[in-house]
Short mmCIF file of C-alpha atoms and ligand atoms in Angstrom, two decimals:
data_model
loop_
_atom_site.label_atom_id
_atom_site.label_comp_id
_atom_site.label_asym_id
_atom_site.label_seq_id
_atom_site.Cartn_x
_atom_site.Cartn_y
_atom_site.Cartn_z
CA MET A 224 -242.21 -117.30 -119.42
CA ASP A 225 -242.33 -113.74 -118.03
CA PHE A 226 -244.30 -112.87 -114.89
CA ILE A 227 -245.53 -109.82 -116.81
CA ASP A 228 -244.89 -109.83 -120.54
CA LEU A 229 -244.08 -106.25 -121.61
CA LYS A 230 -242.04 -107.20 -124.66
CA SER A 231 -244.94 -108.60 -126.70
CA GLN A 232 -246.89 -105.44 -126.04
CA TYR A 233 -244.02 -103.28 -127.31
CA ARG A 234 -243.65 -105.46 -130.40
CA ALA A 235 -247.37 -105.06 -131.16
CA LEU A 236 -247.32 -101.27 -130.71
CA LYS A 237 -243.76 -100.50 -131.82
CA ARG A 238 -244.68 -98.27 -134.77
CA GLU A 239 -247.07 -96.05 -132.80
CA ILE A 240 -244.85 -95.86 -129.73
CA ASP A 241 -241.67 -95.09 -131.69
CA ALA A 242 -243.46 -92.45 -133.77
CA ARG A 243 -244.96 -90.80 -130.68
CA ILE A 244 -241.57 -90.68 -128.92
CA GLN A 245 -239.88 -89.35 -132.06
CA ARG A 246 -242.39 -86.51 -132.23
CA VAL A 247 -241.38 -85.38 -128.72
CA LEU A 248 -237.70 -85.55 -129.68
CA ASP A 249 -238.48 -83.40 -132.73
CA HIS A 250 -240.51 -80.69 -130.98
CA GLY A 251 -238.26 -80.65 -127.91
CA GLN A 252 -240.88 -79.80 -125.27
CA TYR A 253 -239.74 -82.54 -122.93
CA ILE A 254 -241.51 -81.11 -119.89
CA LEU A 255 -245.21 -80.20 -120.04
CA GLY A 256 -245.27 -80.61 -123.82
CA PRO A 257 -248.50 -81.04 -125.81
CA GLU A 258 -248.60 -84.79 -125.06
CA VAL A 259 -249.23 -84.02 -121.38
CA ARG A 260 -252.48 -82.15 -122.03
CA GLU A 261 -253.56 -84.58 -124.72
CA LEU A 262 -253.12 -87.51 -122.35
CA GLU A 263 -254.87 -85.70 -119.50
CA GLU A 264 -257.87 -84.94 -121.73
CA LYS A 265 -258.08 -88.50 -123.04
CA LEU A 266 -257.74 -90.09 -119.60
CA ALA A 267 -260.29 -87.75 -117.99
CA ALA A 268 -262.80 -88.66 -120.72
CA TYR A 269 -261.90 -92.34 -120.39
CA VAL A 270 -262.51 -92.62 -116.65
CA GLY A 271 -265.35 -90.08 -116.62
CA ALA A 272 -263.77 -87.43 -114.39
CA ARG A 273 -263.75 -83.70 -115.11
CA HIS A 274 -260.05 -83.19 -114.41
CA CYS A 275 -256.93 -85.27 -114.84
CA VAL A 276 -253.53 -84.08 -113.58
CA THR A 277 -250.59 -86.24 -114.66
CA VAL A 278 -247.77 -86.52 -112.14
CA ALA A 279 -244.36 -88.14 -111.73
CA SER A 280 -245.60 -91.46 -110.28
CA GLY A 281 -248.43 -93.14 -108.41
CA THR A 282 -246.67 -92.30 -105.17
CA GLU A 283 -246.49 -88.64 -106.17
CA ALA A 284 -250.19 -88.76 -107.07
CA LEU A 285 -251.04 -89.79 -103.51
CA LEU A 286 -248.68 -87.18 -102.05
CA ILE A 287 -250.03 -84.32 -104.18
CA ALA A 288 -253.64 -85.36 -103.52
CA LEU A 289 -253.02 -85.30 -99.77
CA MET A 290 -251.18 -81.97 -100.04
CA ALA A 291 -254.10 -80.50 -102.02
CA LEU A 292 -256.38 -81.55 -99.14
CA GLU A 293 -253.94 -79.71 -96.82
CA LEU A 294 -253.28 -82.74 -94.69
CA LYS A 295 -251.46 -81.61 -91.54
CA PRO A 296 -249.33 -83.28 -88.88
CA GLY A 297 -251.63 -84.96 -86.37
CA ASP A 298 -254.39 -85.56 -88.93
CA GLU A 299 -255.53 -89.12 -89.57
CA VAL A 300 -256.26 -91.01 -92.77
CA VAL A 301 -258.06 -94.34 -92.62
CA THR A 302 -256.63 -96.95 -94.98
CA THR A 303 -255.81 -100.63 -95.41
CA PRO A 304 -252.67 -102.30 -94.07
CA PHE A 305 -252.77 -104.83 -96.92
CA THR A 306 -251.30 -102.73 -99.73
CA PHE A 307 -248.09 -101.48 -101.27
CA ALA A 308 -246.13 -99.28 -98.85
CA ALA A 309 -246.69 -96.07 -100.87
CA THR A 310 -250.32 -95.89 -99.71
CA ALA A 311 -249.49 -95.36 -96.04
CA GLU A 312 -246.06 -93.87 -96.71
CA MET A 313 -247.36 -90.61 -98.17
CA ILE A 314 -249.72 -90.13 -95.23
CA VAL A 315 -246.88 -90.64 -92.76
CA LEU A 316 -244.47 -88.50 -94.81
CA LEU A 317 -246.80 -85.52 -94.27
CA GLY A 318 -246.73 -86.11 -90.52
CA ALA A 319 -250.23 -87.54 -90.41
CA LYS A 320 -251.24 -90.93 -89.06
CA ALA A 321 -252.30 -93.89 -91.18
CA VAL A 322 -255.11 -95.58 -89.24
CA PHE A 323 -255.47 -99.13 -90.44
CA VAL A 324 -258.70 -101.05 -90.87
CA ASP A 325 -258.58 -104.78 -91.61
CA VAL A 326 -259.55 -106.25 -94.99
CA GLU A 327 -262.13 -108.73 -96.29
CA GLU A 328 -260.80 -112.25 -96.55
CA ASP A 329 -262.34 -113.04 -99.94
CA THR A 330 -261.40 -109.83 -101.85
CA ALA A 331 -258.41 -108.52 -99.82
CA ASN A 332 -259.94 -105.02 -100.02
CA ILE A 333 -260.64 -102.80 -97.00
CA ASP A 334 -263.66 -103.97 -94.99
CA ALA A 335 -266.06 -101.03 -95.33
CA ALA A 336 -268.14 -102.25 -92.38
CA LYS A 337 -265.15 -101.70 -90.06
CA ILE A 338 -264.27 -98.15 -91.16
CA ALA A 339 -266.79 -96.20 -89.04
CA ALA A 340 -265.21 -97.46 -85.82
CA ALA A 341 -261.82 -96.10 -86.92
CA ILE A 342 -263.01 -92.55 -87.58
CA THR A 343 -262.15 -89.89 -84.99
CA PRO A 344 -262.44 -86.08 -84.94
CA ARG A 345 -258.93 -85.98 -86.46
CA THR A 346 -259.84 -88.13 -89.49
CA ARG A 347 -259.46 -86.12 -92.70
CA ALA A 348 -259.82 -88.80 -95.33
CA ILE A 349 -260.47 -92.45 -96.15
CA MET A 350 -258.07 -94.01 -98.62
CA PRO A 351 -259.35 -97.34 -99.95
CA VAL A 352 -257.06 -99.26 -102.30
CA SER A 353 -258.52 -101.05 -105.33
CA LEU A 354 -256.23 -103.99 -104.74
CA TYR A 355 -255.15 -106.27 -107.58
CA GLY A 356 -257.41 -104.20 -109.85
CA GLN A 357 -260.82 -104.47 -108.11
CA PRO A 358 -262.51 -101.44 -106.49
CA ALA A 359 -263.53 -101.66 -102.84
CA ASP A 360 -267.10 -100.99 -101.55
CA MET A 361 -267.05 -97.39 -102.77
CA ASP A 362 -270.75 -96.56 -102.24
CA GLU A 363 -270.58 -97.50 -98.56
CA ILE A 364 -267.25 -95.68 -98.15
CA ASN A 365 -268.49 -92.52 -99.91
CA ALA A 366 -271.72 -92.49 -97.89
CA LEU A 367 -269.81 -92.74 -94.62
CA ALA A 368 -267.36 -90.03 -95.70
CA THR A 369 -270.17 -87.67 -96.69
CA ARG A 370 -271.85 -88.16 -93.29
CA ARG A 371 -268.57 -87.44 -91.50
CA ARG A 372 -267.53 -84.66 -93.92
CA ILE A 373 -264.22 -86.22 -94.85
CA ALA A 374 -262.56 -86.86 -98.21
CA VAL A 375 -262.19 -90.15 -100.08
CA ILE A 376 -259.06 -90.84 -102.13
CA GLU A 377 -259.15 -94.04 -104.13
CA ASP A 378 -255.65 -95.51 -104.44
CA ALA A 379 -256.36 -96.81 -107.93
CA ALA A 380 -252.72 -97.52 -108.77
CA GLN A 381 -253.69 -101.05 -109.79
CA SER A 382 -257.19 -100.52 -111.12
CA LEU A 383 -257.32 -98.07 -114.04
CA GLY A 384 -259.99 -99.45 -116.38
CA ALA A 385 -261.91 -101.40 -113.72
CA THR A 386 -265.61 -100.66 -113.22
CA TYR A 387 -267.85 -100.39 -110.17
CA LYS A 388 -271.62 -100.39 -110.81
CA GLY A 389 -270.92 -99.24 -114.35
CA ARG A 390 -268.61 -96.36 -113.38
CA ARG A 391 -264.86 -96.38 -113.80
CA SER A 392 -262.19 -96.65 -111.16
CA CYS A 393 -260.41 -93.30 -110.55
CA ALA A 394 -263.79 -91.52 -110.82
CA LEU A 395 -265.52 -93.36 -107.97
CA SER A 396 -264.84 -90.81 -105.24
CA GLY A 397 -263.71 -87.20 -104.70
CA ILE A 398 -260.16 -88.03 -105.76
CA GLY A 399 -258.69 -91.01 -107.63
CA CYS A 400 -254.94 -91.66 -107.94
CA THR A 401 -253.34 -94.05 -110.39
CA SER A 402 -249.87 -95.23 -111.42
CA PHE A 403 -248.27 -95.85 -114.79
CA PHE A 404 -245.36 -97.88 -113.41
CA PRO A 405 -244.39 -100.21 -116.28
CA SER A 406 -246.00 -103.32 -114.80
CA LYS A 407 -249.35 -101.68 -113.95
CA PRO A 408 -252.32 -102.35 -116.27
CA LEU A 409 -251.55 -99.13 -118.18
CA GLY A 410 -247.81 -98.72 -117.85
CA CYS A 411 -245.35 -96.28 -119.38
CA TYR A 412 -241.60 -96.86 -119.85
CA GLY A 413 -240.51 -95.23 -116.64
CA ASP A 414 -242.41 -93.58 -113.81
CA GLY A 415 -245.75 -91.83 -114.20
CA GLY A 416 -249.08 -91.33 -112.50
CA ALA A 417 -252.28 -89.33 -112.56
CA ILE A 418 -254.85 -87.77 -110.24
CA PHE A 419 -258.53 -87.47 -111.15
CA THR A 420 -261.19 -85.23 -109.63
CA ASP A 421 -264.39 -83.38 -110.54
CA ASP A 422 -263.45 -80.54 -108.16
CA ALA A 423 -261.98 -77.59 -110.10
CA ALA A 424 -260.38 -75.97 -107.02
CA LEU A 425 -258.65 -79.23 -106.05
CA ALA A 426 -257.48 -79.75 -109.64
CA THR A 427 -255.94 -76.27 -109.68
CA ALA A 428 -254.23 -76.92 -106.35
CA MET A 429 -252.84 -80.21 -107.68
CA ARG A 430 -251.55 -78.54 -110.88
CA GLU A 431 -249.80 -75.90 -108.81
CA ILE A 432 -248.36 -78.32 -106.25
CA ARG A 433 -247.01 -80.39 -109.18
CA VAL A 434 -244.77 -77.43 -110.18
CA HIS A 435 -243.45 -76.13 -106.85
CA GLY A 436 -246.67 -74.44 -105.86
CA GLN A 437 -246.52 -71.94 -108.69
CA SER A 438 -249.73 -70.17 -109.64
CA GLY A 439 -247.73 -68.27 -112.26
CA ARG A 440 -244.12 -68.28 -113.37
CA TYR A 441 -241.94 -67.81 -110.26
CA ASN A 442 -245.02 -66.92 -108.24
CA HIS A 443 -244.98 -69.57 -105.51
CA THR A 444 -248.29 -69.34 -103.69
CA ARG A 445 -248.04 -72.69 -101.91
CA ILE A 446 -245.50 -75.35 -100.99
CA GLY A 447 -245.24 -77.86 -103.79
CA VAL A 448 -242.95 -80.48 -105.28
CA GLY A 449 -241.26 -81.24 -108.60
CA GLY A 450 -243.85 -83.81 -109.56
CA ARG A 451 -244.50 -83.66 -113.29
CA MET A 452 -244.79 -86.59 -115.68
CA ASP A 453 -242.56 -85.97 -118.70
CA SER A 454 -243.75 -85.64 -122.29
CA ILE A 455 -242.06 -88.83 -123.52
CA GLN A 456 -243.85 -90.97 -120.92
CA CYS A 457 -247.16 -89.34 -121.86
CA ALA A 458 -246.38 -90.08 -125.52
CA VAL A 459 -245.83 -93.75 -124.71
CA LEU A 460 -249.22 -93.93 -122.99
CA LEU A 461 -251.00 -92.15 -125.84
CA ALA A 462 -249.76 -94.91 -128.13
CA LYS A 463 -250.69 -97.62 -125.63
CA LEU A 464 -254.22 -96.28 -125.17
CA GLU A 465 -254.94 -97.46 -128.73
CA ARG A 466 -255.29 -101.05 -127.62
CA PHE A 467 -256.04 -100.59 -123.92
CA ASP A 468 -259.67 -101.72 -124.24
CA TRP A 469 -258.54 -104.85 -126.06
CA GLU A 470 -256.01 -105.47 -123.27
CA LEU A 471 -258.70 -105.12 -120.61
CA GLU A 472 -260.88 -107.65 -122.45
CA ARG A 473 -257.94 -110.02 -122.64
CA ARG A 474 -257.21 -109.59 -118.92
CA ALA A 475 -260.87 -110.24 -118.04
CA ALA A 476 -260.97 -113.35 -120.24
CA LEU A 477 -257.69 -114.65 -118.81
CA GLY A 478 -258.94 -113.98 -115.29
CA ARG A 479 -262.12 -115.98 -115.95
CA ARG A 480 -260.07 -118.76 -117.50
CA TYR A 481 -257.70 -118.84 -114.50
CA ASN A 482 -260.72 -119.12 -112.20
CA GLU A 483 -261.96 -122.15 -114.16
CA LEU A 484 -258.52 -123.75 -114.16
CA MET A 485 -258.15 -123.19 -110.40
CA ALA A 486 -261.63 -124.48 -109.47
CA PRO A 487 -260.63 -128.17 -109.22
CA LEU A 488 -257.70 -127.23 -106.95
CA ALA A 489 -259.89 -125.90 -104.11
CA PRO A 490 -259.51 -125.71 -101.19
CA ARG A 491 -255.71 -125.90 -101.39
CA VAL A 492 -255.60 -123.08 -103.93
CA ARG A 493 -258.38 -120.51 -103.91
CA PRO A 494 -258.65 -117.44 -106.16
CA LEU A 495 -259.70 -114.13 -104.60
CA LYS A 496 -263.28 -113.12 -105.42
CA VAL A 497 -264.51 -110.35 -107.68
CA ARG A 498 -267.92 -108.98 -106.58
CA PRO A 499 -270.72 -109.22 -109.18
CA ASP A 500 -271.29 -105.42 -109.33
CA ARG A 501 -267.69 -104.62 -110.33
CA THR A 502 -264.81 -105.78 -112.48
CA SER A 503 -261.13 -106.35 -111.88
CA VAL A 504 -258.43 -105.46 -114.39
CA TYR A 505 -256.26 -108.13 -112.75
CA ALA A 506 -253.20 -105.98 -112.18
CA GLN A 507 -252.35 -109.23 -110.42
CA TYR A 508 -254.07 -112.57 -110.64
CA THR A 509 -253.75 -113.64 -107.04
CA VAL A 510 -254.71 -116.86 -105.30
CA ARG A 511 -254.51 -118.01 -101.69
CA ALA A 512 -252.54 -121.12 -100.86
CA ALA A 513 -252.26 -122.55 -97.35
CA ASP A 514 -248.77 -123.86 -98.07
CA ARG A 515 -247.56 -120.90 -100.10
CA GLY A 516 -243.84 -121.31 -99.51
CA ARG A 517 -243.91 -124.83 -100.87
CA LEU A 518 -246.04 -123.86 -103.87
CA GLU A 519 -243.67 -120.99 -104.66
CA SER A 520 -240.59 -123.19 -104.71
CA GLU A 521 -242.28 -126.02 -106.62
CA LEU A 522 -243.45 -123.57 -109.29
CA LYS A 523 -240.03 -121.95 -109.48
CA ALA A 524 -238.49 -125.38 -110.06
CA ARG A 525 -240.93 -125.81 -112.96
CA GLY A 526 -240.00 -122.49 -114.56
CA ILE A 527 -243.16 -120.62 -113.52
CA PRO A 528 -242.45 -117.14 -112.13
CA THR A 529 -244.66 -115.97 -109.25
CA ALA A 530 -244.69 -113.01 -106.86
CA VAL A 531 -246.12 -112.21 -103.44
CA HIS A 532 -248.16 -109.03 -103.07
CA TYR A 533 -247.54 -108.55 -100.15
CA PRO A 534 -245.48 -110.73 -97.81
CA LEU A 535 -246.19 -108.58 -94.73
CA SER A 536 -249.10 -106.47 -93.62
CA LEU A 537 -247.81 -102.89 -93.42
CA HIS A 538 -248.17 -102.73 -89.63
CA GLN A 539 -245.65 -105.59 -89.50
CA GLN A 540 -243.04 -103.83 -91.65
CA PRO A 541 -239.97 -102.63 -89.71
CA ALA A 542 -240.50 -98.93 -90.50
CA TYR A 543 -244.13 -99.04 -89.38
CA ALA A 544 -244.25 -101.67 -86.63
CA GLN A 545 -243.17 -99.30 -83.82
CA HIS A 546 -246.27 -97.17 -84.44
CA TYR A 547 -248.72 -100.08 -84.37
CA LYS A 548 -247.55 -101.93 -81.26
CA GLY A 549 -250.35 -103.98 -79.77
CA GLN A 550 -252.53 -103.61 -82.86
CA SER A 551 -253.38 -106.61 -84.97
CA PHE A 552 -255.16 -106.97 -88.29
CA PRO A 553 -255.62 -110.73 -88.40
CA ILE A 554 -257.09 -111.06 -91.89
CA SER A 555 -254.40 -108.87 -93.42
CA GLU A 556 -251.76 -110.92 -91.59
CA LYS A 557 -253.32 -114.17 -92.80
CA LEU A 558 -253.50 -113.01 -96.42
CA ALA A 559 -249.87 -111.89 -96.23
CA ARG A 560 -249.01 -115.52 -95.41
CA GLU A 561 -251.24 -117.05 -98.09
CA VAL A 562 -251.33 -114.92 -101.25
CA ILE A 563 -249.35 -115.69 -104.37
CA SER A 564 -249.71 -114.00 -107.77
CA LEU A 565 -249.48 -115.92 -111.05
CA PRO A 566 -248.21 -114.62 -114.40
CA MET A 567 -250.70 -112.14 -115.91
CA SER A 568 -250.65 -109.73 -118.82
CA ALA A 569 -252.80 -109.14 -121.88
CA ASP A 570 -250.28 -111.10 -123.96
CA LEU A 571 -250.26 -114.18 -121.75
CA ARG A 572 -251.15 -117.13 -123.98
CA GLU A 573 -253.79 -119.73 -123.16
CA ALA A 574 -251.18 -122.45 -123.67
CA ASP A 575 -249.00 -120.83 -120.98
CA GLN A 576 -251.99 -120.60 -118.68
CA ASP A 577 -252.63 -124.32 -119.17
CA ALA A 578 -248.98 -125.01 -118.39
CA ILE A 579 -249.22 -122.89 -115.22
CA ALA A 580 -252.34 -124.75 -114.05
CA ALA A 581 -250.70 -128.11 -114.81
CA ALA A 582 -247.60 -127.07 -112.86
CA ILE A 583 -249.71 -126.03 -109.86
CA THR A 584 -251.58 -129.36 -109.95
CA GLU A 585 -248.28 -131.19 -110.07
CA ALA A 586 -246.78 -129.02 -107.31
CA LEU A 587 -249.74 -129.75 -105.03
CA ARG A 588 -249.38 -133.47 -105.66
CA VAL A 589 -245.68 -133.40 -104.78
CA ALA A 590 -246.39 -131.35 -101.66
CA ALA A 591 -249.26 -133.58 -100.52
C1 PLP B 732 -247.81 -99.20 -107.53
C2 PLP B 732 -248.58 -98.69 -106.39
C3 PLP B 732 -248.40 -97.40 -105.87
C4 PLP B 732 -247.26 -96.51 -106.27
O1 PLP B 732 -247.17 -96.24 -107.63
P1 PLP B 732 -245.74 -95.83 -108.25
O2 PLP B 732 -246.08 -95.34 -109.60
O3 PLP B 732 -244.89 -97.05 -108.25
O4 PLP B 732 -245.18 -94.76 -107.39
C5 PLP B 732 -249.24 -96.97 -104.86
N1 PLP B 732 -250.22 -97.76 -104.38
C6 PLP B 732 -250.42 -99.00 -104.85
C7 PLP B 732 -251.53 -99.81 -104.29
C8 PLP B 732 -249.60 -99.51 -105.86
O5 PLP B 732 -249.80 -100.75 -106.31
#
């Protein structure tokens, strides 16, 4: 059993993917070829944003978004400590400060009620993360940001396709950033990412920053990066988009089914919650287990792969800890001790899910 089954997906889409890649090899426009624009147009329409700018990765999407906002050393960005490092890393890389706000225990997303207290005159943006595929409380976050005249960047690396009150992730705030890392819900066969916005001036800035700040050939009007997504990766995604909606339905159904299978195991194993006004694309299907270490090893012994997203709150990571001395984010720290993700992908079979649930039941009995 794979933790994330990418091989079945390739087998199902092989003809389209191979043909799309071959077309790039034939026309030879490996960088900024026609596939790039085609993908940007399709994705913008899909999420409901006016502009989509593809970039080299999800990390690069965050960096370019922050650069387009002209984030400066000494500025602050409010975000969650319970996330992948890239979220805070790009803020810090630009010399700004990542100000952490603790998360909600039942969703693991940033606690919107605690954000106001973290805002100072130096705050330039709020960066909520749609963790495991579920958007945070975006209405509350947007309302607060509007009042304080600051930007909102959704780190939607895990949530492309999710909805919030009927609208799609990546188009829920001024800027949305996503990732096409192979294991994300919409993954390419290398690195890739995209930024979404309705703001034409920001979109232009992002397009220029993506190619070394060029507003025309060899006319460098701002400091940029080499941050393009290549044509072959865009071609792979164009082929994968064909069955993306089916994949999202499968993920939703498997998520519901996991919830049912886990229900009898409470309180020793408890799934995270999805709020009724939004959906999760289950980039990860994650549960909380008081005795996680034991569960991990018992499942491993039974051939069930698992992963921990994430084993430490960012303020506890060696590279960050020195800057957060004396600060604690107790819920984030607790979740870091308890969370464990189970195998999930659109091609996961119900029979495998049953086997996973049976193995967890057995593991809990052994550990009792
Ligand atoms: C994956 C991920 C990123 C980074 O995306 P890459 O494409 O791997 O650079 C950023 N933030 C979160 C929350 C992620 O899960």
